Amino acid sequence: MVGPKTELEAKFRARYPAAPPPRFFRAPGRINLIGDHTDYNEGLVMPMAIESACYVGVADNGLDAFRVFSEDMQDGVEFRIADLDAAKPRRNWTDYVIGVAAELKRAGVPLKGRDLLIESTIPVGAGLSSSAALEVASTLAMLGGSRMEPLEVVHLCQRAENDFVGVPCGIMDQFTSVFGRAGVAIKLDCRSLEYEPVPLPRKVAIVAVNSMVKHELGASVYRERVNECKAVLQAITEKHPEVTSLRDVTADMLAEGYNWVPVKRARHVVSENMRVQAFANACRAGSIQSMGVYFTQSHRSLQHDYEVSCPEIDFLVDSALTQNGCFGARLTGGGFGGCTVNLLNRDAVPDFRTRIREAYRYSYGIDPQVLLCEPGNGASMLA
Ligand code: ADP
Ligand code: MG
């Protein structure tokens, strides 16, 4: 069989000729259908795992160190297990891998020296969560057969990204990469971590359009939004002590006259939680038109209230909405570039692909990547 495993095996052999036969792990990326910037506010999200994934080959190396090479970055790193306790971030891709190794050690997992080879089919930095996929696949590889509860893997990877990489992300990406399931999206409550599979109507296709841009300011605005949410929460808690997160905030509380930018941010979170619920219900009822309406409303809220869109993404959304067979379109992921997610009639996908590429090339001179996304399974070892 020719496939990712066979190709990766050849690359593994070439890089680590003396290694014993490697094992391979796969962790998928995800596309968030609806519910953005709600996860770190204990809210609702509805992502699905996708076929694109991060693959890691791994074998013992008999050393007291990990050697890691990323085919995508064409770069490698070696680090000793003994040095993990005092490891400092290097501010590059290796932080994701060293971060999970350090967390595994802190969790008391016995670690052995291993060689890892990484290769991913997820576009990097496009909002399809190549980072969580890298964390999850690396964790499974470094566990080397030691058992860890799937939810513990999720928390461990989130800690690595929060504390070591330094991105204050919520739990959605890691959760989806671990718990994704073929054929369904996952409605997740980021407070209770209860989740439900939601099958998509058969007629619907989910298509990602990658704007191919990632504006520098994205990372700092993400932090700023996290802090704005904390600020508005604190103000509301003074009046309503029962409120412990934006999840508890109601539209009425926001109407109480805080004339302040962070209130717009909270309005996005509160309305987005309601849209996730409504979208899931519409999905179950097969009401594709309504699903599309919630999609587009979500985009407008991210654009105007949360202010995390950018001209390229707004262009892709507006252009998609003029096309036949497109029910809704929105920014997906953190914002300031990355991908839009489009809800299409399956039959309309080929024409949509052609037209959106033409339109974006004409206006921005950029050829966007257009990906048909099928809901796939969560992380596993490859047989
Ligand atoms: P996203 O998760 O949306 O793709 P992030 O900015 O959160 O975007 O994560 C992207 C970062 O993850 C990259 O800049 C790189 O540091 C790391 N990364 C992702 N995939 C790989 C890979 N295959 N090899 C090495 N690093 C990777
Ligand atoms: Mg990420």
Tab-separated table of C-alpha atoms and ligand atoms in Angstrom:
chain	number	residue	atom	x	y	z
A	1	MET	CA	0.000	0.000	0.000
A	2	VAL	CA	1.343	3.385	-0.938
A	3	GLY	CA	0.194	5.979	1.542
A	4	PRO	CA	1.418	8.352	4.194
A	5	LYS	CA	2.804	5.518	6.268
A	6	THR	CA	4.863	3.968	3.465
A	7	GLU	CA	6.264	7.315	2.406
A	8	LEU	CA	7.015	8.347	5.952
A	9	GLU	CA	8.670	4.992	6.641
A	10	ALA	CA	11.122	5.598	3.785
A	11	LYS	CA	11.903	9.068	5.106
A	12	PHE	CA	12.294	7.713	8.629
A	13	ARG	CA	14.770	5.082	7.403
A	14	ALA	CA	16.735	7.708	5.499
A	15	ARG	CA	16.998	10.008	8.527
A	16	TYR	CA	17.552	7.363	11.202
A	17	PRO	CA	19.246	4.433	9.405
A	18	ALA	CA	20.241	2.637	12.623
A	19	ALA	CA	16.778	2.769	14.250
A	20	PRO	CA	14.636	-0.317	14.926
A	21	PRO	CA	11.332	-0.535	12.990
A	22	PRO	CA	9.311	2.600	13.771
A	23	ARG	CA	5.703	2.940	14.831
A	24	PHE	CA	3.457	5.618	13.359
A	25	PHE	CA	0.853	7.866	14.881
A	26	ARG	CA	-1.633	10.171	13.238
A	27	ALA	CA	-3.464	13.141	14.741
A	28	PRO	CA	-5.887	15.112	12.591
A	29	GLY	CA	-6.393	18.828	12.115
A	30	ARG	CA	-9.845	20.229	12.558
A	31	ILE	CA	-12.185	22.723	11.046
A	32	ASN	CA	-14.439	24.619	13.364
A	33	LEU	CA	-17.925	24.831	11.898
A	34	ILE	CA	-19.183	27.364	14.403
A	35	GLY	CA	-18.291	28.712	17.843
A	36	ASP	CA	-15.109	30.758	17.569
A	37	HIS	CA	-13.441	32.440	20.540
A	38	THR	CA	-15.931	30.724	22.816
A	39	ASP	CA	-13.753	27.848	24.021
A	40	TYR	CA	-11.597	29.915	26.374
A	41	ASN	CA	-14.821	31.446	27.723
A	42	GLU	CA	-16.252	28.070	28.774
A	43	GLY	CA	-18.647	28.230	25.854
A	44	LEU	CA	-19.877	26.014	23.034
A	45	VAL	CA	-18.041	24.989	19.871
A	46	MET	CA	-18.832	22.679	16.996
A	47	PRO	CA	-15.729	21.504	15.157
A	48	MET	CA	-15.002	18.360	13.180
A	49	ALA	CA	-11.715	16.517	12.714
A	50	ILE	CA	-10.545	16.472	9.090
A	51	GLU	CA	-8.643	13.994	6.960
A	52	SER	CA	-5.528	16.170	6.871
A	53	ALA	CA	-3.297	15.140	9.735
A	54	CYS	CA	0.078	15.257	11.390
A	55	TYR	CA	2.009	11.961	11.169
A	56	VAL	CA	4.821	11.020	13.490
A	57	GLY	CA	7.117	8.027	13.112
A	58	VAL	CA	8.934	6.964	16.264
A	59	ALA	CA	11.518	4.420	17.405
A	60	ASP	CA	13.737	3.957	20.479
A	61	ASN	CA	17.248	5.319	19.997
A	62	GLY	CA	18.971	3.874	23.088
A	63	LEU	CA	20.035	7.384	24.174
A	64	ASP	CA	18.787	9.539	27.020
A	65	ALA	CA	17.539	12.119	24.526
A	66	PHE	CA	14.855	12.787	21.942
A	67	ARG	CA	15.883	13.532	18.381
A	68	VAL	CA	13.118	15.145	16.394
A	69	PHE	CA	12.998	16.159	12.749
A	70	SER	CA	10.183	17.924	10.908
A	71	GLU	CA	10.046	17.202	7.190
A	72	ASP	CA	7.857	20.273	6.763
A	73	MET	CA	10.295	22.644	8.444
A	74	GLN	CA	13.382	20.740	7.233
A	75	ASP	CA	14.733	21.312	10.681
A	76	GLY	CA	15.575	19.155	13.665
A	77	VAL	CA	16.226	19.350	17.371
A	78	GLU	CA	17.798	17.105	19.997
A	79	PHE	CA	17.087	17.436	23.709
A	80	ARG	CA	18.022	15.415	26.759
A	81	ILE	CA	15.282	14.019	28.971
A	82	ALA	CA	17.251	15.160	32.045
A	83	ASP	CA	17.133	18.775	30.802
A	84	LEU	CA	13.372	18.873	30.342
A	85	ASP	CA	12.605	20.206	33.838
A	86	ALA	CA	14.537	23.383	33.128
A	87	ALA	CA	13.669	23.628	29.419
A	88	LYS	CA	13.030	27.132	28.093
A	89	PRO	CA	10.972	27.958	24.996
A	90	ARG	CA	13.015	28.669	21.857
A	91	ARG	CA	10.168	30.546	20.162
A	92	ASN	CA	9.959	28.262	17.164
A	93	TRP	CA	8.202	25.040	16.108
A	94	THR	CA	10.263	22.896	18.478
A	95	ASP	CA	8.405	24.427	21.448
A	96	TYR	CA	5.298	22.349	20.626
A	97	VAL	CA	7.309	19.118	20.821
A	98	ILE	CA	9.570	20.014	23.748
A	99	GLY	CA	6.500	21.417	25.522
A	100	VAL	CA	4.638	18.113	25.419
A	101	ALA	CA	7.775	16.190	26.389
A	102	ALA	CA	8.207	18.444	29.444
A	103	GLU	CA	4.538	17.991	30.361
A	104	LEU	CA	4.809	14.209	29.998
A	105	LYS	CA	7.791	14.205	32.324
A	106	ARG	CA	5.998	16.421	34.826
A	107	ALA	CA	3.030	14.027	34.694
A	108	GLY	CA	5.373	11.241	35.799
A	109	VAL	CA	5.372	9.320	32.512
A	110	PRO	CA	8.596	7.300	32.222
A	111	LEU	CA	10.337	8.622	29.103
A	112	LYS	CA	12.858	6.804	26.930
A	113	GLY	CA	15.166	8.272	24.310
A	114	ARG	CA	13.396	8.168	20.961
A	115	ASP	CA	13.769	9.388	17.396
A	116	LEU	CA	10.763	11.160	15.924
A	117	LEU	CA	10.032	12.114	12.334
A	118	ILE	CA	7.179	14.528	11.728
A	119	GLU	CA	5.257	15.155	8.548
A	120	SER	CA	1.938	16.916	8.267
A	121	THR	CA	-0.633	17.348	5.519
A	122	ILE	CA	-2.338	20.187	7.406
A	123	PRO	CA	-1.558	23.651	6.073
A	124	VAL	CA	0.478	25.331	8.788
A	125	GLY	CA	-0.888	28.455	10.451
A	126	ALA	CA	-4.131	28.371	8.441
A	127	GLY	CA	-6.575	27.947	11.318
A	128	LEU	CA	-6.952	24.184	10.769
A	129	SER	CA	-4.970	23.487	13.894
A	130	SER	CA	-1.707	22.053	12.693
A	131	SER	CA	-0.352	22.942	16.137
A	132	ALA	CA	-2.721	20.766	18.175
A	133	ALA	CA	-2.240	17.923	15.684
A	134	LEU	CA	1.521	18.203	16.173
A	135	GLU	CA	1.122	18.188	19.956
A	136	VAL	CA	-1.215	15.204	20.010
A	137	ALA	CA	0.776	13.106	17.523
A	138	SER	CA	4.016	13.883	19.372
A	139	THR	CA	2.455	12.982	22.704
A	140	LEU	CA	1.265	9.603	21.443
A	141	ALA	CA	4.693	8.969	19.926
A	142	MET	CA	6.530	9.889	23.134
A	143	LEU	CA	4.174	7.853	25.286
A	144	GLY	CA	5.536	4.865	23.387
A	145	GLY	CA	2.743	2.557	24.433
A	146	SER	CA	2.293	3.886	28.005
A	147	ARG	CA	-1.416	4.227	28.554
A	148	MET	CA	-2.922	7.661	29.044
A	149	GLU	CA	-6.615	8.536	29.137
A	150	PRO	CA	-7.630	10.399	25.971
A	151	LEU	CA	-8.916	13.361	27.994
A	152	GLU	CA	-5.614	13.523	29.833
A	153	VAL	CA	-3.809	13.712	26.472
A	154	VAL	CA	-6.077	16.634	25.574
A	155	HIS	CA	-5.327	18.520	28.807
A	156	LEU	CA	-1.618	17.784	28.609
A	157	CYS	CA	-1.362	19.143	25.061
A	158	GLN	CA	-3.370	22.239	25.956
A	159	ARG	CA	-1.049	22.873	28.926
A	160	ALA	CA	1.970	22.567	26.635
A	161	GLU	CA	0.508	25.168	24.261
A	162	ASN	CA	-0.640	27.492	27.079
A	163	ASP	CA	2.362	27.289	29.356
A	164	PHE	CA	5.326	26.371	27.171
A	165	VAL	CA	4.495	27.752	23.739
A	166	GLY	CA	2.705	30.658	25.407
A	167	VAL	CA	-0.555	30.699	23.423
A	168	PRO	CA	-3.601	31.102	25.708
A	169	CYS	CA	-5.751	28.806	23.542
A	170	GLY	CA	-8.870	26.988	24.712
A	171	ILE	CA	-9.406	23.264	24.608
A	172	MET	CA	-11.210	22.876	21.271
A	173	ASP	CA	-8.274	22.059	19.002
A	174	GLN	CA	-6.684	19.377	21.146
A	175	PHE	CA	-10.068	17.908	22.048
A	176	THR	CA	-11.108	17.570	18.411
A	177	SER	CA	-7.812	16.067	17.346
A	178	VAL	CA	-8.265	13.349	19.990
A	179	PHE	CA	-12.047	12.836	19.981
A	180	GLY	CA	-12.953	13.468	16.322
A	181	ARG	CA	-15.202	10.897	14.738
A	182	ALA	CA	-15.765	10.007	11.072
A	183	GLY	CA	-19.020	11.268	9.630
A	184	VAL	CA	-19.932	13.688	12.410
A	185	ALA	CA	-19.188	17.107	13.784
A	186	ILE	CA	-18.793	17.408	17.542
A	187	LYS	CA	-20.770	19.808	19.650
A	188	LEU	CA	-18.607	20.388	22.678
A	189	ASP	CA	-19.399	22.206	25.882
A	190	CYS	CA	-16.036	23.645	26.895
A	191	ARG	CA	-17.188	24.023	30.501
A	192	SER	CA	-18.409	20.508	31.278
A	193	LEU	CA	-16.520	18.841	28.400
A	194	GLU	CA	-19.709	16.982	27.545
A	195	TYR	CA	-19.904	16.395	23.829
A	196	GLU	CA	-22.382	15.100	21.308
A	197	PRO	CA	-21.845	13.831	17.779
A	198	VAL	CA	-23.922	15.773	15.244
A	199	PRO	CA	-24.267	14.214	11.791
A	200	LEU	CA	-24.269	16.698	8.925
A	201	PRO	CA	-27.090	16.604	6.375
A	202	ARG	CA	-25.943	14.444	3.464
A	203	LYS	CA	-26.503	17.181	0.908
A	204	VAL	CA	-24.052	19.500	2.629
A	205	ALA	CA	-20.355	19.814	1.826
A	206	ILE	CA	-17.917	21.622	4.098
A	207	VAL	CA	-15.258	23.464	2.157
A	208	ALA	CA	-12.301	25.372	3.585
A	209	VAL	CA	-10.793	28.201	1.574
A	210	ASN	CA	-7.308	29.133	2.711
A	211	SER	CA	-6.640	32.847	2.259
A	212	MET	CA	-2.909	32.026	2.384
A	213	VAL	CA	-2.354	35.078	4.581
A	214	LYS	CA	-1.606	35.259	8.279
A	215	HIS	CA	-1.321	38.777	9.611
A	216	GLU	CA	1.373	39.291	12.217
A	217	LEU	CA	-0.950	41.103	14.551
A	218	GLY	CA	-3.090	37.987	15.013
A	219	ALA	CA	-1.119	36.598	17.961
A	220	SER	CA	-1.145	39.842	19.939
A	221	VAL	CA	-4.819	40.551	19.228
A	222	TYR	CA	-5.680	37.016	20.381
A	223	ARG	CA	-4.091	37.809	23.746
A	224	GLU	CA	-5.799	41.178	23.796
A	225	ARG	CA	-9.210	39.540	23.230
A	226	VAL	CA	-8.579	36.998	25.983
A	227	ASN	CA	-7.805	39.922	28.310
A	228	GLU	CA	-10.805	41.963	27.156
A	229	CYS	CA	-13.034	38.994	27.937
A	230	LYS	CA	-11.495	38.785	31.424
A	231	ALA	CA	-12.034	42.531	31.952
A	232	VAL	CA	-15.685	42.496	30.982
A	233	LEU	CA	-16.254	39.380	33.066
A	234	GLN	CA	-14.795	41.100	36.097
A	235	ALA	CA	-17.040	44.145	35.595
A	236	ILE	CA	-20.136	41.962	35.283
A	237	THR	CA	-19.174	39.820	38.279
A	238	GLU	CA	-19.177	42.926	40.482
A	239	LYS	CA	-22.871	43.351	39.783
A	240	HIS	CA	-23.711	39.662	39.353
A	241	PRO	CA	-21.569	37.600	41.731
A	242	GLU	CA	-23.141	34.356	40.464
A	243	VAL	CA	-21.398	34.851	37.084
A	244	THR	CA	-18.100	32.951	36.868
A	245	SER	CA	-17.419	33.072	33.119
A	246	LEU	CA	-18.849	34.683	29.995
A	247	ARG	CA	-20.795	31.464	29.628
A	248	ASP	CA	-23.120	32.695	32.405
A	249	VAL	CA	-23.616	36.138	30.900
A	250	THR	CA	-26.962	36.932	29.316
A	251	ALA	CA	-27.851	39.485	26.658
A	252	ASP	CA	-29.768	41.398	29.384
A	253	MET	CA	-26.653	41.781	31.506
A	254	LEU	CA	-24.826	43.235	28.505
A	255	ALA	CA	-27.637	45.709	27.964
A	256	GLU	CA	-27.064	47.182	31.411
A	257	GLY	CA	-25.152	50.095	29.999
A	258	TYR	CA	-21.495	49.287	29.959
A	259	ASN	CA	-20.432	51.647	27.191
A	260	TRP	CA	-17.113	49.990	26.578
A	261	VAL	CA	-15.335	48.079	23.799
A	262	PRO	CA	-14.952	44.839	25.805
A	263	VAL	CA	-18.760	44.649	25.940
A	264	LYS	CA	-18.774	44.144	22.170
A	265	ARG	CA	-16.381	41.245	22.651
A	266	ALA	CA	-18.672	39.710	25.248
A	267	ARG	CA	-21.670	40.239	22.965
A	268	HIS	CA	-19.896	38.115	20.359
A	269	VAL	CA	-19.269	35.334	22.874
A	270	VAL	CA	-22.839	35.381	24.222
A	271	SER	CA	-24.449	35.462	20.771
A	272	GLU	CA	-22.008	32.883	19.393
A	273	ASN	CA	-22.947	30.391	22.118
A	274	MET	CA	-26.586	30.792	21.115
A	275	ARG	CA	-25.683	30.322	17.462
A	276	VAL	CA	-23.813	27.084	18.152
A	277	GLN	CA	-26.902	25.710	19.858
A	278	ALA	CA	-29.180	26.887	17.058
A	279	PHE	CA	-26.807	25.619	14.366
A	280	ALA	CA	-26.655	22.152	15.947
A	281	ASN	CA	-30.453	22.027	16.111
A	282	ALA	CA	-30.754	23.122	12.471
A	283	CYS	CA	-28.183	20.499	11.524
A	284	ARG	CA	-30.170	17.736	13.206
A	285	ALA	CA	-33.364	18.964	11.553
A	286	GLY	CA	-31.651	19.079	8.158
A	287	SER	CA	-32.507	22.796	7.806
A	288	ILE	CA	-29.620	23.731	5.597
A	289	GLN	CA	-30.843	27.266	4.913
A	290	SER	CA	-30.942	28.012	8.652
A	291	MET	CA	-27.500	26.484	9.153
A	292	GLY	CA	-26.231	28.897	6.516
A	293	VAL	CA	-27.862	31.887	8.194
A	294	TYR	CA	-26.164	31.098	11.536
A	295	PHE	CA	-22.860	30.619	9.708
A	296	THR	CA	-22.990	34.034	8.152
A	297	GLN	CA	-24.252	35.725	11.319
A	298	SER	CA	-21.290	34.219	13.113
A	299	HIS	CA	-18.975	35.794	10.580
A	300	ARG	CA	-20.556	39.225	10.961
A	301	SER	CA	-20.194	38.960	14.719
A	302	LEU	CA	-16.488	38.036	14.410
A	303	GLN	CA	-16.041	40.848	11.902
A	304	HIS	CA	-17.811	43.654	13.749
A	305	ASP	CA	-18.094	42.736	17.431
A	306	TYR	CA	-14.996	40.637	18.000
A	307	GLU	CA	-13.013	42.387	15.251
A	308	VAL	CA	-10.731	39.505	14.333
A	309	SER	CA	-11.342	39.380	10.585
A	310	CYS	CA	-9.255	41.020	7.852
A	311	PRO	CA	-9.925	42.265	4.298
A	312	GLU	CA	-8.864	39.023	2.599
A	313	ILE	CA	-11.183	36.909	4.751
A	314	ASP	CA	-14.100	39.332	4.409
A	315	PHE	CA	-13.582	39.238	0.656
A	316	LEU	CA	-13.654	35.420	0.585
A	317	VAL	CA	-16.830	35.350	2.695
A	318	ASP	CA	-18.642	37.999	0.671
A	319	SER	CA	-17.576	36.443	-2.595
A	320	ALA	CA	-18.708	32.966	-1.452
A	321	LEU	CA	-22.116	34.312	-0.449
A	322	THR	CA	-22.816	35.490	-4.005
A	323	GLN	CA	-22.347	31.984	-5.381
A	324	ASN	CA	-24.981	29.448	-6.265
A	325	GLY	CA	-25.226	26.601	-3.823
A	326	CYS	CA	-23.466	28.446	-0.986
A	327	PHE	CA	-25.659	28.533	2.121
A	328	GLY	CA	-23.265	30.335	4.415
A	329	ALA	CA	-19.634	31.313	4.897
A	330	ARG	CA	-17.517	32.458	7.790
A	331	LEU	CA	-14.064	32.956	9.171
A	332	THR	CA	-12.909	29.896	11.079
A	333	GLY	CA	-10.201	29.735	13.743
A	334	GLY	CA	-8.437	32.591	15.486
A	335	GLY	CA	-8.727	35.152	12.683
A	336	PHE	CA	-6.489	37.690	10.894
A	337	GLY	CA	-6.115	35.312	7.979
A	338	GLY	CA	-6.244	31.563	7.730
A	339	CYS	CA	-9.345	29.883	6.358
A	340	THR	CA	-12.987	30.518	5.720
A	341	VAL	CA	-15.418	27.643	6.141
A	342	ASN	CA	-18.184	27.370	3.574
A	343	LEU	CA	-21.423	25.461	3.722
A	344	LEU	CA	-22.210	24.264	0.224
A	345	ASN	CA	-24.564	22.123	-1.684
A	346	ARG	CA	-22.407	19.101	-2.634
A	347	ASP	CA	-23.226	19.501	-6.306
A	348	ALA	CA	-21.990	23.079	-6.251
A	349	VAL	CA	-18.453	22.288	-5.061
A	350	PRO	CA	-16.652	22.137	-8.454
A	351	ASP	CA	-18.053	25.479	-9.673
A	352	PHE	CA	-17.493	27.059	-6.283
A	353	ARG	CA	-13.852	26.015	-6.362
A	354	THR	CA	-13.294	27.563	-9.779
A	355	ARG	CA	-15.111	30.809	-9.052
A	356	ILE	CA	-13.657	31.530	-5.634
A	357	ARG	CA	-10.153	30.957	-6.979
A	358	GLU	CA	-10.792	33.272	-9.914
A	359	ALA	CA	-12.269	35.975	-7.715
A	360	TYR	CA	-9.487	35.883	-5.126
A	361	ARG	CA	-6.742	35.740	-7.748
A	362	TYR	CA	-8.298	38.681	-9.552
A	363	SER	CA	-8.597	40.864	-6.444
A	364	TYR	CA	-5.580	39.800	-4.387
A	365	GLY	CA	-3.284	38.035	-6.843
A	366	ILE	CA	-3.259	35.004	-4.546
A	367	ASP	CA	-4.232	31.452	-5.442
A	368	PRO	CA	-6.227	30.155	-2.472
A	369	GLN	CA	-6.134	26.530	-1.414
A	370	VAL	CA	-9.652	25.033	-1.547
A	371	LEU	CA	-10.145	21.931	0.590
A	372	LEU	CA	-13.207	19.711	0.672
A	373	CYS	CA	-13.378	18.575	4.312
A	374	GLU	CA	-14.924	15.263	5.362
A	375	PRO	CA	-15.375	14.621	9.085
A	376	GLY	CA	-12.671	12.174	10.114
A	377	ASN	CA	-11.529	10.116	13.103
A	378	GLY	CA	-9.421	11.337	16.015
A	379	ALA	CA	-5.817	10.433	16.733
A	380	SER	CA	-4.577	6.834	16.630
A	381	MET	CA	-1.640	4.582	15.996
A	382	LEU	CA	-1.433	3.484	12.360
A	383	ALA	CA	-1.850	-0.247	11.897
B	1	ADP	P1	-2.566	26.451	13.221
B	1	ADP	O1	-2.635	25.614	14.443
B	1	ADP	O2	-3.852	27.131	12.910
B	1	ADP	O3	-2.029	25.735	12.026
B	1	ADP	P2	-0.675	27.890	14.846
B	1	ADP	O4	-0.014	29.209	14.672
B	1	ADP	O5	-1.460	27.631	16.060
B	1	ADP	O6	-1.556	27.665	13.529
B	1	ADP	O7	0.410	26.747	14.757
B	1	ADP	C1	1.314	26.702	13.683
B	1	ADP	C2	2.703	26.361	14.207
B	1	ADP	O8	2.739	24.970	14.625
B	1	ADP	C3	3.777	26.462	13.155
B	1	ADP	O9	4.246	27.796	13.037
B	1	ADP	C4	4.837	25.519	13.690
B	1	ADP	O10	5.583	26.155	14.699
B	1	ADP	C5	4.006	24.427	14.342
B	1	ADP	N1	3.808	23.299	13.410
B	1	ADP	C6	2.648	22.872	12.878
B	1	ADP	N2	2.830	21.801	12.057
B	1	ADP	C7	4.153	21.553	12.081
B	1	ADP	C8	5.002	20.573	11.447
B	1	ADP	N3	4.505	19.668	10.612
B	1	ADP	N4	6.324	20.610	11.724
B	1	ADP	C9	6.833	21.523	12.577
B	1	ADP	N5	6.094	22.466	13.175
B	1	ADP	C10	4.785	22.487	12.944
B	2	MG	MG	-2.986	26.307	16.436
